[in-house]
XYZ file of C-alpha atoms in Angstrom:
601
model
C -7.541 1.205 35.830
C -9.165 -2.686 36.364
C -8.926 -4.881 33.829
C -8.546 -1.703 30.789
C -5.108 -3.829 30.026
C -6.158 -7.212 30.808
C -7.758 -10.127 28.192
C -11.582 -10.689 29.170
C -11.619 -13.561 32.787
C -8.248 -13.437 33.134
C -8.763 -12.668 36.602
C -10.460 -15.198 37.645
C -8.094 -17.784 36.629
C -7.437 -19.557 39.920
C -3.531 -20.600 38.530
C -2.471 -17.551 37.336
C -2.343 -13.706 38.978
C -2.655 -10.460 37.018
C -2.251 -7.153 37.933
C -2.333 -3.465 35.029
C -0.347 -1.154 35.176
C -0.337 2.002 33.081
C 2.239 5.304 33.589
C 4.156 7.313 31.746
C 7.808 6.867 31.512
C 10.058 9.781 31.109
C 11.649 11.236 28.304
C 15.376 9.323 28.096
C 13.733 6.994 28.741
C 12.933 3.362 26.781
C 10.092 0.803 26.714
C 13.026 -1.748 26.264
C 14.955 -0.097 29.667
C 11.763 -0.661 31.059
C 11.034 -3.956 30.591
C 14.709 -4.816 32.192
C 13.587 -2.936 35.194
C 10.154 -5.247 35.250
C 11.931 -8.239 34.640
C 14.669 -7.863 37.450
C 12.026 -6.530 40.708
C 9.992 -9.618 39.097
C 12.845 -11.892 40.370
C 12.458 -10.479 43.917
C 10.207 -11.238 46.034
C 7.092 -12.594 42.943
C 9.786 -14.484 41.679
C 9.189 -17.548 45.053
C 5.203 -17.788 44.848
C 4.520 -17.170 41.289
C 6.249 -19.441 38.627
C 7.248 -17.837 36.136
C 6.447 -13.924 36.777
C 6.629 -12.297 33.608
C 5.463 -8.149 32.784
C 4.574 -7.137 29.044
C 5.045 -3.430 27.606
C 3.599 -2.297 24.821
C 2.271 1.790 24.336
C -0.532 2.447 26.432
C -1.840 4.707 23.103
C -2.619 1.714 21.029
C -5.294 0.386 23.398
C -5.136 -3.408 24.496
C -2.773 -5.402 22.617
C -4.492 -8.323 22.492
C -6.994 -6.103 20.990
C -4.537 -4.643 18.331
C -3.367 -8.443 16.863
C -6.942 -9.200 16.587
C -8.019 -6.478 14.647
C -4.756 -6.493 12.169
C -5.145 -9.835 10.747
C -8.789 -8.569 9.623
C -7.529 -5.019 8.750
C -4.873 -6.178 6.551
C -7.213 -8.602 4.532
C -9.694 -5.803 3.871
C -6.615 -2.790 2.812
C -6.374 -5.813 0.430
C -9.617 -6.343 -1.003
C -9.903 -2.688 -0.680
C -6.417 -2.436 -3.136
C -8.198 -5.279 -4.849
C -11.657 -2.635 -5.858
C -9.852 0.327 -6.174
C -7.632 -1.701 -9.067
C -10.831 -2.495 -10.148
C -11.641 0.927 -10.204
C -8.594 2.765 -11.967
C -9.428 -0.646 -14.982
C -13.260 0.512 -15.529
C -12.204 4.737 -15.483
C -9.119 3.599 -17.632
C -11.579 1.350 -20.179
C -14.184 4.130 -20.426
C -11.736 6.715 -20.931
C -9.967 4.722 -23.398
C -13.523 3.970 -25.708
C -14.411 8.095 -24.292
C -11.138 8.677 -26.533
C -11.585 6.965 -29.754
C -14.675 9.134 -29.796
C -13.357 11.500 -30.143
C -10.409 10.665 -32.495
C -11.848 12.584 -35.107
C -11.778 16.000 -32.790
C -8.185 15.338 -31.689
C -7.414 14.197 -35.136
C -8.156 17.377 -36.453
C -7.043 19.650 -33.751
C -3.714 17.384 -33.619
C -3.661 18.973 -37.731
C -4.975 22.754 -36.243
C -0.919 22.700 -34.978
C -1.899 21.472 -31.082
C 1.085 19.766 -30.150
C 0.910 16.240 -28.555
C 2.056 17.104 -25.384
C -0.907 19.277 -25.129
C -4.110 16.914 -26.096
C -2.476 14.631 -23.832
C -2.733 17.642 -20.432
C -5.965 18.369 -21.200
C -7.007 14.593 -21.503
C -5.084 14.338 -18.328
C -6.754 17.299 -16.969
C -10.226 15.688 -17.776
C -9.754 12.704 -15.690
C -7.795 14.266 -12.394
C -10.869 16.784 -12.456
C -13.514 13.700 -12.460
C -11.137 11.418 -10.005
C -10.804 13.697 -7.834
C -14.836 14.748 -8.020
C -15.602 11.371 -7.256
C -13.023 11.487 -4.592
C -14.507 14.550 -2.301
C -17.512 12.481 -2.977
C -16.032 9.142 -2.137
C -15.116 11.212 1.038
C -18.556 12.862 2.070
C -20.076 8.137 1.971
C -16.999 7.405 3.671
C -17.853 10.048 6.787
C -21.529 8.675 7.150
C -19.837 4.697 6.360
C -18.072 4.666 9.770
C -20.865 4.883 11.672
C -21.780 1.196 9.726
C -18.034 -0.217 10.572
C -17.974 1.158 13.468
C -21.181 -1.428 14.107
C -19.700 -4.431 11.910
C -15.982 -4.019 14.147
C -17.120 -5.919 17.041
C -16.316 -3.779 20.018
C -13.924 -5.396 22.611
C -14.733 -8.050 25.387
C -12.878 -5.259 27.661
C -15.878 -2.772 26.589
C -12.470 -0.239 24.650
C -14.735 1.168 21.827
C -12.621 2.276 18.581
C -12.151 6.277 17.024
C -12.541 5.824 13.435
C -13.023 9.309 12.903
C -11.764 11.350 10.225
C -8.723 12.732 10.639
C -6.279 14.612 8.834
C -3.747 11.684 8.183
C -7.067 10.009 6.807
C -7.803 12.240 4.384
C -4.478 13.001 3.060
C -4.144 10.074 2.167
C -7.689 9.274 0.820
C -6.704 13.015 -1.332
C -4.017 11.286 -1.876
C -4.858 8.210 -3.365
C -6.990 9.926 -5.803
C -4.654 12.037 -7.497
C -2.696 8.519 -7.839
C -5.423 6.947 -9.079
C -6.939 9.810 -11.621
C -3.320 9.547 -12.716
C -2.737 5.842 -13.450
C -6.085 5.670 -14.778
C -6.052 8.566 -17.004
C -2.790 8.654 -18.317
C -2.537 5.342 -20.561
C -5.541 5.830 -22.316
C -3.912 9.310 -22.675
C -1.203 8.767 -24.222
C -2.801 5.740 -26.404
C -5.386 8.391 -27.388
C -2.538 10.807 -28.563
C -0.376 8.733 -30.792
C -2.617 8.659 -33.401
C -2.357 9.875 -36.866
C -4.490 12.661 -37.953
C -4.248 12.268 -41.304
C -5.043 8.878 -41.285
C -8.155 9.249 -39.194
C -9.055 12.157 -41.177
C -9.304 9.853 -43.562
C -10.987 6.429 -42.716
C -12.966 7.632 -39.566
C -14.409 4.289 -39.838
C -11.565 2.278 -38.915
C -10.648 4.520 -36.110
C -11.157 3.018 -32.591
C -10.302 0.286 -33.717
C -6.679 -0.656 -31.368
C -8.625 1.328 -28.320
C -11.564 -1.491 -28.367
C -8.456 -4.306 -28.614
C -6.789 -2.778 -25.411
C -10.582 -2.025 -23.871
C -11.460 -5.800 -23.917
C -7.795 -6.070 -22.124
C -8.964 -4.154 -19.659
C -12.322 -6.169 -19.111
C -11.206 -8.681 -19.266
C -8.511 -8.039 -15.791
C -12.665 -6.793 -13.889
C -13.732 -9.854 -14.335
C -10.512 -11.863 -12.988
C -10.985 -9.487 -10.386
C -14.438 -9.907 -9.562
C -13.975 -13.680 -9.336
C -11.811 -12.939 -6.763
C -13.650 -10.939 -4.790
C -16.832 -12.543 -5.450
C -15.587 -16.234 -4.891
C -14.249 -14.599 -1.406
C -16.994 -13.067 -1.065
C -18.627 -16.714 -1.348
C -17.523 -18.153 0.806
C -17.157 -15.756 3.700
C -21.120 -15.771 3.191
C -21.324 -19.585 3.677
C -19.188 -19.532 6.236
C -21.864 -17.530 7.994
C -24.500 -19.807 7.361
C -22.637 -22.845 7.973
C -21.963 -21.172 11.852
C -25.671 -20.562 11.679
C -26.595 -23.570 11.714
C -24.396 -25.517 14.324
C -25.979 -27.244 17.092
C -23.836 -25.831 19.775
C -25.972 -28.791 22.129
C -28.054 -27.064 24.037
C -30.709 -24.453 23.496
C -30.265 -21.164 22.073
C -33.720 -19.893 22.325
C -35.784 -19.002 24.348
C -33.260 -17.743 26.706
C -32.252 -14.625 28.202
C -29.077 -13.996 29.652
C -27.540 -10.974 31.872
C -24.669 -10.827 34.903
C -23.959 -10.473 38.063
C -21.109 -9.289 40.027
C -22.557 -9.545 43.724
C -18.093 -9.754 44.636
C -17.280 -6.010 43.428
C -20.250 -5.689 46.266
C -18.662 -7.219 49.168
C -20.531 -10.027 48.371
C -18.218 -13.233 49.420
C -18.524 -16.617 51.203
C -21.619 -18.150 52.511
C -22.817 -14.298 51.665
C -22.638 -14.895 48.073
C -24.041 -18.504 47.584
C -27.164 -16.973 49.520
C -26.840 -13.922 47.066
C -26.862 -16.555 44.157
C -29.271 -18.571 45.234
C -32.117 -15.501 46.601
C -31.187 -14.370 42.660
C -32.953 -17.687 40.908
C -35.449 -18.342 42.825
C -36.639 -14.387 42.439
C -36.204 -14.950 38.363
C -37.672 -18.237 38.372
C -40.923 -16.989 40.087
C -41.803 -14.347 37.432
C -44.418 -14.902 35.211
C -43.220 -16.277 31.573
C -39.959 -18.026 32.864
C -40.106 -21.391 32.871
C -36.973 -21.898 35.358
C -33.478 -19.750 36.043
C -29.820 -21.119 36.572
C -26.306 -19.891 37.052
C -23.314 -20.676 34.841
C -19.798 -18.475 35.907
C -18.577 -17.811 31.955
C -21.685 -17.311 29.554
C -22.084 -19.653 26.793
C -20.347 -18.547 23.628
C -19.834 -15.536 25.740
C -16.225 -15.427 23.773
C -15.092 -16.339 28.302
C -12.527 -19.212 29.004
C -11.346 -20.909 31.909
C -8.698 -23.577 32.123
C -8.524 -25.249 35.122
C -5.141 -27.882 35.200
C -6.052 -31.100 36.292
C -4.226 -34.128 38.204
C -5.821 -37.583 38.184
C -5.210 -40.179 40.326
C -4.547 -44.027 38.275
C -3.703 -42.084 34.840
C -0.521 -42.973 33.131
C 1.359 -40.275 32.559
C 2.751 -39.067 29.480
C 4.357 -35.522 29.855
C 1.926 -33.213 28.520
C -0.234 -30.884 30.830
C -3.534 -32.559 31.531
C -5.916 -29.701 31.473
C -9.696 -29.413 31.357
C -12.516 -26.418 31.081
C -13.692 -25.442 33.578
C -17.725 -24.043 34.513
C -18.978 -23.248 38.027
C -22.944 -23.797 37.639
C -25.824 -24.129 39.780
C -28.278 -27.650 39.806
C -30.969 -26.107 37.191
C -27.913 -24.944 34.355
C -28.405 -28.685 32.554
C -31.783 -28.477 32.725
C -32.279 -24.694 31.661
C -29.471 -25.114 28.635
C -31.458 -28.785 27.423
C -27.733 -30.764 28.270
C -29.143 -34.217 29.215
C -27.394 -36.271 31.397
C -26.137 -39.579 29.994
C -25.127 -41.117 32.724
C -24.992 -41.125 36.918
C -26.741 -38.125 38.334
C -27.300 -34.467 38.191
C -25.766 -31.784 40.377
C -27.983 -31.469 43.673
C -29.000 -28.324 46.026
C -27.084 -30.982 48.767
C -23.692 -29.947 47.047
C -22.263 -27.100 49.700
C -19.434 -26.116 51.161
C -20.150 -29.195 53.638
C -19.859 -32.400 51.957
C -18.021 -33.699 49.623
C -16.245 -32.192 46.597
C -18.556 -33.488 43.556
C -18.537 -32.765 39.801
C -20.275 -33.605 36.029
C -17.615 -34.051 33.374
C -18.361 -33.747 29.832
C -18.248 -36.918 26.693
C -14.975 -35.635 25.442
C -13.395 -35.532 28.979
C -14.570 -39.373 29.503
C -13.049 -39.945 25.712
C -9.833 -37.381 26.722
C -8.770 -39.006 30.290
C -11.592 -41.692 31.501
C -11.497 -43.993 28.532
C -10.683 -47.371 30.361
C -13.003 -48.256 32.787
C -16.738 -46.439 35.073
C -15.866 -43.141 34.947
C -18.498 -43.005 37.260
C -16.386 -42.035 40.640
C -13.338 -41.287 39.698
C -11.952 -38.886 41.772
C -10.289 -35.314 39.827
C -7.692 -32.659 41.173
C -7.489 -28.883 40.490
C -3.850 -28.038 39.772
C -2.048 -28.125 42.927
C -4.308 -28.967 45.513
C -4.639 -31.311 47.463
C -8.631 -31.584 47.231
C -10.503 -34.438 45.478
C -13.594 -34.023 43.332
C -15.259 -36.644 42.409
C -17.136 -38.345 38.996
C -20.601 -38.123 39.984
C -22.404 -38.039 36.294
C -21.887 -37.480 32.662
C -23.330 -35.032 30.147
C -23.312 -34.277 26.833
C -20.842 -32.337 24.541
C -21.643 -28.900 24.513
C -19.783 -25.925 23.237
C -18.275 -23.345 25.749
C -16.295 -20.370 24.488
C -16.686 -19.755 20.498
C -18.685 -21.799 18.224
C -16.061 -22.799 15.997
C -13.741 -24.636 17.836
C -14.580 -27.915 19.065
C -16.168 -29.362 22.453
C -12.996 -29.255 24.744
C -12.764 -31.365 27.946
C -15.147 -29.741 30.466
C -15.781 -30.132 34.458
C -19.050 -28.601 35.713
C -18.857 -27.917 39.640
C -21.979 -27.169 41.532
C -21.157 -23.013 42.414
C -22.103 -23.537 46.737
C -18.390 -25.380 46.309
C -16.353 -22.644 44.380
C -18.381 -19.428 44.523
C -17.532 -16.829 41.498
C -17.444 -12.907 42.708
C -18.777 -12.460 39.024
C -21.948 -14.594 37.362
C -24.492 -15.363 34.762
C -27.785 -15.957 34.441
C -29.472 -17.535 32.409
C -33.110 -17.949 31.814
C -35.721 -20.343 29.916
C -38.750 -17.778 29.406
C -42.492 -19.172 27.741
C -42.565 -15.518 26.700
C -40.264 -13.798 23.857
C -37.191 -13.408 26.031
C -36.761 -9.202 25.291
C -40.327 -8.932 26.748
C -39.127 -9.295 30.132
C -36.134 -7.485 30.462
C -37.813 -5.301 32.556
C -39.331 -7.397 34.470
C -35.920 -9.150 35.200
C -34.104 -5.830 35.816
C -36.692 -5.033 38.622
C -36.204 -8.310 40.032
C -32.683 -7.934 40.415
C -33.003 -4.709 42.195
C -35.279 -5.315 44.898
C -32.809 -7.685 45.491
C -29.790 -5.817 46.385
C -30.007 -2.238 44.115
C -26.487 -2.294 44.572
C -25.462 -5.458 41.861
C -26.577 -4.435 38.629
C -27.909 -6.461 36.007
C -25.207 -6.353 33.338
C -25.490 -7.721 29.191
C -28.918 -8.664 28.921
C -29.362 -10.413 25.710
C -30.528 -14.002 24.724
C -28.536 -16.448 23.702
C -29.371 -15.802 19.601
C -27.647 -12.080 20.397
C -24.571 -13.715 22.105
C -23.710 -17.030 19.671
C -24.393 -13.878 16.799
C -21.827 -12.098 18.965
C -20.181 -14.652 19.123
C -19.587 -14.772 15.163
C -19.573 -11.023 14.163
C -16.284 -11.112 12.503
C -17.739 -13.725 10.098
C -20.589 -11.827 10.093
C -18.215 -8.872 9.245
C -16.406 -10.138 6.279
C -19.391 -11.336 4.649
C -20.482 -7.684 4.493
C -17.888 -5.672 3.723
C -16.455 -8.095 1.353
C -20.112 -8.784 -0.334
C -21.096 -4.869 -0.466
C -17.046 -4.941 -2.414
C -18.107 -7.561 -4.380
C -21.708 -5.920 -5.721
C -19.336 -2.920 -6.428
C -16.555 -4.676 -8.622
C -19.397 -6.807 -10.464
C -21.232 -3.233 -10.783
C -17.844 -1.902 -12.328
C -17.228 -4.492 -14.853
C -20.655 -5.051 -16.085
C -20.663 -0.833 -16.989
C -16.917 -1.336 -18.638
C -18.322 -4.217 -20.446
C -21.980 -1.998 -21.473
C -19.721 0.623 -21.995
C -17.274 -1.375 -24.668
C -20.383 -3.386 -26.630
C -21.558 -0.116 -26.394
C -19.368 1.893 -28.293
C -18.592 -1.251 -30.423
C -22.391 -0.853 -31.834
C -21.842 2.785 -32.311
C -18.853 2.062 -34.941
C -20.168 -0.489 -36.520
C -23.703 0.857 -37.305
C -23.010 1.764 -40.645
C -21.841 -2.690 -40.689
C -25.334 -3.115 -38.786
C -27.587 -0.903 -41.101
C -25.530 -2.599 -44.421
C -26.915 -5.718 -42.717
C -30.082 -5.152 -41.911
C -30.355 -3.357 -45.168
C -30.125 -7.081 -47.090
C -32.439 -8.771 -44.835
C -29.505 -9.904 -42.000
C -32.534 -11.009 -38.590
C -32.649 -9.160 -34.984
C -30.960 -12.621 -33.306
C -28.225 -12.359 -37.121
C -27.496 -9.031 -35.434
C -27.611 -9.572 -31.413
C -25.642 -13.289 -31.553
C -21.661 -11.959 -32.892
C -22.138 -9.139 -29.954
C -23.185 -11.683 -27.480
C -21.171 -14.644 -28.539
C -18.251 -11.304 -28.199
C -19.173 -11.036 -24.616
C -18.778 -14.207 -23.706
C -15.604 -14.953 -25.241
C -13.985 -12.516 -22.973
C -16.721 -13.485 -20.003
C -14.675 -16.914 -20.105
C -10.918 -14.936 -20.939
C -11.469 -13.328 -17.636
C -13.137 -16.187 -15.598
C -9.743 -18.756 -16.929
C -7.297 -15.581 -16.549
C -8.899 -14.755 -12.649
C -9.541 -18.645 -11.579
C -5.791 -19.605 -10.684
C -5.232 -16.171 -9.015
C -8.642 -17.070 -6.462
C -7.596 -20.189 -6.017
C -3.818 -18.800 -4.762
C -5.198 -15.742 -3.716
C -7.460 -17.184 -1.713
C -5.604 -19.114 0.881
C -5.297 -15.976 2.532
C -8.222 -16.727 4.053
C -8.652 -20.294 4.097
C -8.321 -19.642 8.190
C -11.120 -17.593 8.545
C -13.376 -20.187 6.864
C -15.474 -22.659 8.889
C -16.973 -25.746 7.199
C -15.846 -24.886 3.589
C -12.561 -24.695 1.504
C -10.868 -22.815 -0.008
C -11.396 -24.867 -3.391
C -15.350 -25.324 -3.181
C -16.956 -26.262 -6.307
C -20.181 -24.828 -5.991
C -19.000 -21.651 -4.322
C -16.307 -21.461 -7.930
C -19.386 -22.265 -9.839
C -21.623 -20.233 -8.679
C -19.433 -17.607 -8.652
C -18.524 -18.338 -12.172
C -22.262 -18.590 -13.307
C -23.278 -14.879 -11.466
C -20.526 -12.867 -13.602
C -21.250 -15.036 -16.833
C -24.820 -13.871 -15.669
C -24.069 -10.360 -15.765
C -22.045 -10.064 -18.315
C -24.515 -11.554 -20.697
C -27.006 -9.055 -19.767
C -24.857 -5.911 -19.959
C -24.215 -6.896 -23.154
C -27.394 -7.593 -24.200
C -28.719 -4.050 -23.630
C -26.190 -2.492 -26.684
C -26.886 -5.949 -28.988
C -30.871 -4.812 -28.603
C -29.961 -1.750 -29.389
C -28.360 -2.548 -32.189
C -30.941 -4.628 -34.029
C -33.324 -1.067 -33.191
C -30.865 0.797 -36.445
C -32.941 2.437 -38.427
C -31.275 0.889 -41.611
C -31.336 4.545 -43.818
C -30.412 6.352 -41.466
C -27.057 4.189 -40.462
C -26.182 4.176 -43.702
C -26.305 7.816 -44.094
C -24.446 8.544 -40.996
C -21.011 8.425 -42.302
């Protein structure tokens, strides 16, 4: 399977030799033994022509090793976030069960007075919590079955076209059921034990004081939930700001009104002069489509996560023992005008820059700063690798991003495709009309030249850029939705606590209103208590957030983990949410009829 287990673009690197093999080892053999055999074999004949030949042996059942390495960190981080969400859900359930147990304290005290043992009460409460958790787990599996479609869309596909099987299987279902069972035990055991500890005699004598200890435990759980919410909301805010920053990055070339397509005439037998003639015909035909302003060729799509590095030797450059290399792109003479990259000094590439003429190239500003800071760069000679052919610098262009919008612009050289043709290349079309409206005309034009060379990968430059930042978009979507869910849990937990507190103090509110208390005087202490809980949660969660968000520091762009704007925004959002979660029970307290309240107890 050519290229199936190979990083994209590696086959076309002039300084690298690659071959992918897939095999089945004997039952009594091990990958270590196979590695040793290949190491010895590579040192024989291949070792005479290849510098430092090496073989990489890995389990083919898990797909390309670089894809696993790339997604491993993302999935570990996602698993950590899901664990925090699960913890928040356990805390929320525990808080609600505490409030429910406090409300049922009289019932449970009566049952205890009639002879029910503490173990029986715990078993009853734990069974109820497990039943609720199992019902929720079953609903979660149904949601996960449909939600896997969204996951597959957010996970960027492999550059080699490898798709990942994310269907639910027996292992996933077993893990989900086990997690649900453990969650039910953890969330229900503490409230059950605490509720069953109450003294039936005291509770039956003084029902007005029932639930005070439960209220205190519920406040601790709410504070913990707010702290976890701050962690997730801050993380979601950092990823959202990263996504916004990446959207605002100037790549150094025009993104608007561009349509790209990939051609691989080399696979259809085009080589040498026939390959060059094919590219010329395609560019000419595509540029003639109504609505197309110009067409250009480039060996790799800009921001397409494909990169070619070339070893360089520059006569006159002081040797400092470091390897000299630059990014390399093979382009047509219309590339710079089509992409909106101006030539700052010297000249552009020309149609006359053919294989029969002297080799020429254009370099970017970073190349000049890195390798040619002294003297006039125009006219300097450059060699690639061990090749003795001289390439002359004839122009300097503005810096532009190459393979990744998150990376700084590195030294880059642009060589004419007639002097260094590639078997596969990308055509970029600058359009007047909306680019996607020209897809059908583009496909028909390419087929009319040679139907054996299909046009693939048609996309706008905005879509290529969005694919380049797909991980950041996935992060923002995943963690934003999980943060919103945990925030909802925190609000429901605080609402339940405040509602229980209001119900417990119904008689008190009735007496206060009977002697002349205003609604504001009733609402103020309830909201003050809620804001104190929110403040305690923020104070507890801020140090934890600053420590744990350092894990995502490498995934951020243009923002730090301690960004004050994001932290202030997350804290303000939590305080606002907590305020409104307490406002509803507080307003309900002001509508209590004093006479009804005095009779209710």
